[in-house]
Structure formats: C-alpha cells, structure tokens
Short mmCIF file of C-alpha atoms in Angstrom, two decimals:
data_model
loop_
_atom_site.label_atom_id
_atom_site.label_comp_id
_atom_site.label_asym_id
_atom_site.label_seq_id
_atom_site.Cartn_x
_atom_site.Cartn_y
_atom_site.Cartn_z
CA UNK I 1 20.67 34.21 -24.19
CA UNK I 2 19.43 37.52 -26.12
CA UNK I 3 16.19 35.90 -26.65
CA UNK I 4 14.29 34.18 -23.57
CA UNK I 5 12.85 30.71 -24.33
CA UNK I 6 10.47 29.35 -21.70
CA UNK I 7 8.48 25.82 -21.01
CA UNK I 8 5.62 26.17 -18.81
CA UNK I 9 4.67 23.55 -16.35
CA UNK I 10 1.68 22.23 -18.24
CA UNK I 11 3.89 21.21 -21.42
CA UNK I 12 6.85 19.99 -18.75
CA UNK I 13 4.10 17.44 -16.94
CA UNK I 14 2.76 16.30 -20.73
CA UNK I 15 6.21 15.57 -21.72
CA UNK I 16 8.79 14.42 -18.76
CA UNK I 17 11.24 13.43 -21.51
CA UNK I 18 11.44 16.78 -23.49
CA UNK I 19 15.13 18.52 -24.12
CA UNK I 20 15.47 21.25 -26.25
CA UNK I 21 18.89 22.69 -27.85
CA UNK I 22 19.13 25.94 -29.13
CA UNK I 23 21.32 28.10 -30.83
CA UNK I 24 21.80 31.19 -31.15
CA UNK I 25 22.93 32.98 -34.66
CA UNK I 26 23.90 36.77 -35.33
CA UNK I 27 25.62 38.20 -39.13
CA UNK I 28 23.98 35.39 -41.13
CA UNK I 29 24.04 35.78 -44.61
CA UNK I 30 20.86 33.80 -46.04
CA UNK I 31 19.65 33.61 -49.90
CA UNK I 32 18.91 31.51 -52.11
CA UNK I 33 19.48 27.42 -52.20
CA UNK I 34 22.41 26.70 -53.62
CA UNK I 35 24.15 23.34 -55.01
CA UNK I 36 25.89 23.09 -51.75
CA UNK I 37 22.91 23.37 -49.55
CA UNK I 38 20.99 20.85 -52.08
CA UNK I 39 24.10 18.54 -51.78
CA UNK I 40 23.57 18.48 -48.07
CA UNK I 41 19.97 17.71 -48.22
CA UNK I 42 20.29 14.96 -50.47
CA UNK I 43 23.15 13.70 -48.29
CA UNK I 44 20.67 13.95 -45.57
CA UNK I 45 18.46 11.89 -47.08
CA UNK I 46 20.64 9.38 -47.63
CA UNK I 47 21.64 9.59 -44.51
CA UNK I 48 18.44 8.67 -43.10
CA UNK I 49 17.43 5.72 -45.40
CA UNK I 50 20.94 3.83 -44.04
CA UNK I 51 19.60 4.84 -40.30
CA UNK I 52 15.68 3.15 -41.47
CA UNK I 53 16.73 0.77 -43.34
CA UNK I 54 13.52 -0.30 -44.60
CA UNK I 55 11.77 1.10 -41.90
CA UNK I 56 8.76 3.88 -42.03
CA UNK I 57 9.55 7.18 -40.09
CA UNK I 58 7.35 6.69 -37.57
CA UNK I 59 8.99 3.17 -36.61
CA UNK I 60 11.70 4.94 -35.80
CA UNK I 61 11.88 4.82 -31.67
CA UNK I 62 12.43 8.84 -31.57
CA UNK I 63 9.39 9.71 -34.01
CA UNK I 64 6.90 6.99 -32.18
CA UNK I 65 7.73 9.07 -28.86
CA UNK I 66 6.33 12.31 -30.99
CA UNK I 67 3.63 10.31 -32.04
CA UNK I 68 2.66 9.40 -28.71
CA UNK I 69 2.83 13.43 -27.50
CA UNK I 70 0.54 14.57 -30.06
CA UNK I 71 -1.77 12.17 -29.25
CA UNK I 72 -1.58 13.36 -25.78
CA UNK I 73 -2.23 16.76 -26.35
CA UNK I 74 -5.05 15.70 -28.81
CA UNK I 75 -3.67 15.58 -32.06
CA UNK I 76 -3.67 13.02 -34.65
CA UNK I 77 -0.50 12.16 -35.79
CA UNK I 78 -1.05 10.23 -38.47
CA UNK I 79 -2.53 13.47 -40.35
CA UNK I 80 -0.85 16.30 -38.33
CA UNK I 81 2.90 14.81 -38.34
CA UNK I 82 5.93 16.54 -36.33
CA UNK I 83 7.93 18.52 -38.27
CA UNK I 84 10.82 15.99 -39.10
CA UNK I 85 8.44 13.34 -39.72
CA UNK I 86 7.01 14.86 -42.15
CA UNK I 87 10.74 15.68 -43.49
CA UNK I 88 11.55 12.31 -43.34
CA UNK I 89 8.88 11.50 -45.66
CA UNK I 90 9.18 13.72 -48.29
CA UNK I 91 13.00 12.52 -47.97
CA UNK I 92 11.93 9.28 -49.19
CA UNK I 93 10.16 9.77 -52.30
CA UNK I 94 11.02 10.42 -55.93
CA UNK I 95 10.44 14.51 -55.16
CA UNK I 96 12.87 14.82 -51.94
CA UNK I 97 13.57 17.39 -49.70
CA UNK I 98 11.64 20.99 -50.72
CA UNK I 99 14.88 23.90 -51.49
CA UNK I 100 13.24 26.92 -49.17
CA UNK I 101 16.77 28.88 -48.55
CA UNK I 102 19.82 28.30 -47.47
CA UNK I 103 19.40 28.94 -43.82
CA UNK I 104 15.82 26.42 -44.06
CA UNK I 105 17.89 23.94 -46.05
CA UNK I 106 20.44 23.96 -43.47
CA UNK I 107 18.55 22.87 -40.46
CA UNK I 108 16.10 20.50 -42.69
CA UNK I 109 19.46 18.88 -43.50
CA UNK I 110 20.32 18.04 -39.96
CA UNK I 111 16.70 17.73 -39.03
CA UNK I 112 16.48 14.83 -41.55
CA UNK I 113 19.69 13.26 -40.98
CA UNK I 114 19.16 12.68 -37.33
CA UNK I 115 15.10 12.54 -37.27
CA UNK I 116 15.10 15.42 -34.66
CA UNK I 117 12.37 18.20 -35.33
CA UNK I 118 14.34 21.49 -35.75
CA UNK I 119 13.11 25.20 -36.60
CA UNK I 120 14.44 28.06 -36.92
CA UNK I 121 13.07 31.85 -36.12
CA UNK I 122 13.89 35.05 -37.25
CA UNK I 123 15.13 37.28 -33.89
CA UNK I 124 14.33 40.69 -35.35
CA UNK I 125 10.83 39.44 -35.77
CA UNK I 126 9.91 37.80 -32.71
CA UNK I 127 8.21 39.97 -30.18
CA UNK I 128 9.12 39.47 -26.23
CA UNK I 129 10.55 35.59 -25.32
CA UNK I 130 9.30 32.68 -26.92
CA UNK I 131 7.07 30.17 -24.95
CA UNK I 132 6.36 26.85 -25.01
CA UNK I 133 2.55 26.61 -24.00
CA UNK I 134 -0.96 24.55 -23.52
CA UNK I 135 -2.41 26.95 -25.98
CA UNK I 136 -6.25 28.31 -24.29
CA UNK I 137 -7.72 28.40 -27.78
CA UNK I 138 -8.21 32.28 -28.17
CA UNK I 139 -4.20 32.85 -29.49
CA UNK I 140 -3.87 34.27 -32.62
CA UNK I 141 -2.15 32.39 -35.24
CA UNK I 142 -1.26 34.06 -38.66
CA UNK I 143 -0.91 32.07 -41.37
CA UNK I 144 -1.76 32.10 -44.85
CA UNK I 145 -4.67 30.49 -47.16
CA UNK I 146 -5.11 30.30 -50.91
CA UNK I 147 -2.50 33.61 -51.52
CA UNK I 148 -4.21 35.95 -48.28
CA UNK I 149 -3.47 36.58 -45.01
CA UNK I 150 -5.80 34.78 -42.63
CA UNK I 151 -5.96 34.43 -38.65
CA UNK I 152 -6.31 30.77 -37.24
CA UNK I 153 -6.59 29.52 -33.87
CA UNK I 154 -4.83 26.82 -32.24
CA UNK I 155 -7.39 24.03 -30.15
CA UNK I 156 -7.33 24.45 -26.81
CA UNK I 157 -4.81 22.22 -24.93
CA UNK I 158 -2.34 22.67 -27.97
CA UNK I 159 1.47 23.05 -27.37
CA UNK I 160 2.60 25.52 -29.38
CA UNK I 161 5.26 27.97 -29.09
CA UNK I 162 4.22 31.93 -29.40
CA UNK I 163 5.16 34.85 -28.51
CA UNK I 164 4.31 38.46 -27.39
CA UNK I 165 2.20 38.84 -30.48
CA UNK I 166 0.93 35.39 -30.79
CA UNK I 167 1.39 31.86 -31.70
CA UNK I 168 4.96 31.21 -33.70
CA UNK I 169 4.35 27.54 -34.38
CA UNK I 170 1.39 25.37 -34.25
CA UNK I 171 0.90 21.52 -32.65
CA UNK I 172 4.56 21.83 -31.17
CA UNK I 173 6.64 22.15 -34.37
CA UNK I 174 4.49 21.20 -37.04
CA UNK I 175 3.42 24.39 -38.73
CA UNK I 176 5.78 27.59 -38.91
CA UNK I 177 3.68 30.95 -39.36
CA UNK I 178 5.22 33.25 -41.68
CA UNK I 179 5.56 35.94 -39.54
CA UNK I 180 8.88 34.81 -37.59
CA UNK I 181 10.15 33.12 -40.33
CA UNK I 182 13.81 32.82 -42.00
CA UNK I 183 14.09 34.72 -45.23
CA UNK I 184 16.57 35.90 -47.20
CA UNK I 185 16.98 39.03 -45.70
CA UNK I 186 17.21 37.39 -41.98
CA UNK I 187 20.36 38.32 -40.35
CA UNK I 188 19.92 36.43 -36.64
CA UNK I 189 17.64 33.81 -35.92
CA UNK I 190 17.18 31.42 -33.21
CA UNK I 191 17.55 27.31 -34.36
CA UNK I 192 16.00 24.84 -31.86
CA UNK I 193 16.07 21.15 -31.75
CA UNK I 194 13.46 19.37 -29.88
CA UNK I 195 13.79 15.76 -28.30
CA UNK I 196 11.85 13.39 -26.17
CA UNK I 197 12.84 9.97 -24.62
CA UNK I 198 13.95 7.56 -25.73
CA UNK I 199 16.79 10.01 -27.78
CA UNK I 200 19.94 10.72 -25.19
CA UNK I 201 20.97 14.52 -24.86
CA UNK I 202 23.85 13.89 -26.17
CA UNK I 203 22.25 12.60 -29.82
CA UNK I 204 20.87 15.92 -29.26
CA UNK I 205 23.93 18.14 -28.36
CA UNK I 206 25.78 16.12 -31.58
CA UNK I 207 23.39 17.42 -34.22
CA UNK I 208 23.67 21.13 -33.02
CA UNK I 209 27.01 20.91 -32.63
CA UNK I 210 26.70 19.96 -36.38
CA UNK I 211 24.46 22.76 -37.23
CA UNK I 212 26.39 25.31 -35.60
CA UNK I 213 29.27 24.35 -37.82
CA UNK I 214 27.21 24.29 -40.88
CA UNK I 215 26.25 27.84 -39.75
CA UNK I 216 29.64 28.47 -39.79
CA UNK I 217 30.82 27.95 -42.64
CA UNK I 218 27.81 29.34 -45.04
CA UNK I 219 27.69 32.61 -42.98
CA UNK I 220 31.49 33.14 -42.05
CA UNK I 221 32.14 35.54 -39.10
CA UNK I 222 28.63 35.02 -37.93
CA UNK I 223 28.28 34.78 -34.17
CA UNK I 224 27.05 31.25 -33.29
CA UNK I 225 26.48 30.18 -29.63
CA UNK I 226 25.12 27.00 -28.75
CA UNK I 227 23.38 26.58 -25.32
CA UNK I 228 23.38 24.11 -23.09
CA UNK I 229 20.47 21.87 -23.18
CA UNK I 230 17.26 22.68 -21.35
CA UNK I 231 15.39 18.98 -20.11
CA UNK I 232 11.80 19.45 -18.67
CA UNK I 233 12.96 19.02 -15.16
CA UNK I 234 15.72 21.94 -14.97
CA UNK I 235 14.67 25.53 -16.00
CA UNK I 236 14.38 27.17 -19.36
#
C-alpha cells in the first residue's frame, strides 16, 4: 500500500470487533454528479428501506454496535451519529441522499446500501500515513464555520483518524475536514470501509468489491487495488 494506514492499540482494545477495508484508487476522473451517480444513490436508498423494513437505522444490528463505540469513547450518538447512520437517515426522507460529486456519491451509494460507514481521502493531500488514534485533545482539526476557516479540537479520548498535519476525520468517521477531501480535481484517493461485530468480513469484503467496480467503470483505466482486510487483532 502507497499510503500507510495504522490502528493503535488504544482504539484496537476499545473496539475488539473493528475490520477495516480499503482501497486504493490512482487516474480517477471525478466531477460533477451526474444522472448515473444520482440513479445509484436513489437505488441505494431503496436498497436500504427493503434491508429495514420498517426499522430505524440504528435498530439495525451493525449501526447499534457503532452506537455502542461512540458511547465508549464518550460520544453521544444519538446527536453525533456515524457517518452511514446519518446517511441512512437522510436516505429516508422526502430530501434523500445530498449529490457532493461523483467520487462522494459513489461510496455514499455503497455506504447506504449496506449500512457500512465509508470515506474516502484525497492521497495527494494527505501528509505521512493515516492513523487511527485516542485523540490527546491538543490535535488540530481544520474545519470550516459560517464561510471561514477555523481550527477545532477533538476531546480527549476521541478516535479519530489524522495524519502528519493533523486530524482527517473527527469521532471515528463522522466529520470529514476539508482538507483531505475528494474534489473534482482529485486524481487518487484512498476509500475505507469500517466494520464492527456483529457484521462478518466478508459483508465487508462484498461491498468493496462493489465499490471497486463502481470505480471502475466511472474512471476507466484507473488503477484500483483492494486490500485485504485489516481486523483489530492482526496488523495494519
């Protein structure tokens, strides 16, 4: 792997049941939502009402194990929500699923259809490996506020992922800074699906695999690898 993803021991002994997938994408070509990417989001979402049926997001046995995490590590759930919960939400009202860009609409597709949280990070902006850490409280994290660039910083005892520069994502996956983001002049970017117990590796493994083809075929002659999955007991 061109970029180095690691998950310290803290975040390993907090979460026993975390697997991550990633992939790794070179010669995308990103831009604008189109109807196809729109088509697959609203497939998406009807994808995932047939797999509730009836249900809330958070009933689902997948999203109540993300639940239970954040609440470990101190947040609320209820009012800081993993990334694909709060996809799944938006999913089910009148507005559905936000258009950000193709390559956003593409993982937020499979994100939604198999209630997995996924993100994806712009390589050429990343700084050193990403790592998956107890945050200390001092990070920095750049975000932005009412149209201007401000500086946050996470609580201390946070998972979030950062890098060389600082923190990436806040509260595990549920806010993206727009530093490492995927725009539409992104080229190679880094997708990563995250999973806990009670979802099998293999749930996991199917929706990359799915990604990866979606990557495909809206960037043809990209380079896509997928890698095998990391679990909190082996390595990263």
């Amino acid at each position: 792997m061109t970029l180095t993803l690691t998950v310290s021991d803290e975040v390993r002994a907090l979460a026993p049941g975390f697997t991550h997938v990633a992939i790794e994408a070179y010669g995308l070509a990103n831009g604008p939502s189109t109807e196809a990417s729109s088509a697959l989001l609203d497939e998406a979402a009807r994808r995932l009402a047939a797999r509730l049926d009836g249900r809330a997001p958070h009933e689902d046995p997948h999203l109540a194990a993300w639940r239970e995490v954040y609440t470990a590590f101190g947040s609320k759930p209820s009012r800081t929500r993993n990334s694909a919960e709060a996809l799944a939400k938006r999913a089910l009202t009148e507005a559905g699923l936000p258009r950000i860009n193709l390559l956003v609409d593409l993982y937020n597709a499979i994100s939604v259809a198999h209630l997995i949280p996924v993100g994806g990070e712009d390589i050429d902006r990343v700084q050193g490996g990403m790592r998956l850490v107890r945050a200390t409280g001092e990070e920095d994290f750049v975000t932005v506020a009412g149209g201007a660039e401000v500086i946050e910083h996470p609580d201390a005892g946070e998972v979030v992922w950062r890098d060389e520069a600082g923190v990436t994502c806040r509260r595990w996956n549920w806010r993206q800074g727009p530093r490492t983001r995927l725009t539409e002049e992104t080229v190679s970017g880094i997708f990563l699906l995250e999973t806990l117990a009670p979802m099998p590796v293999p749930k996991a493994q199917a929706a990359a695999a799915e990604l990866a083809e979606l990557l495909e075929k809206f960037s043809p002659g990209a380079r896509v690898e997928v890698h095998t999955p990391v679990t909190a007991a082996t390595p990263a």
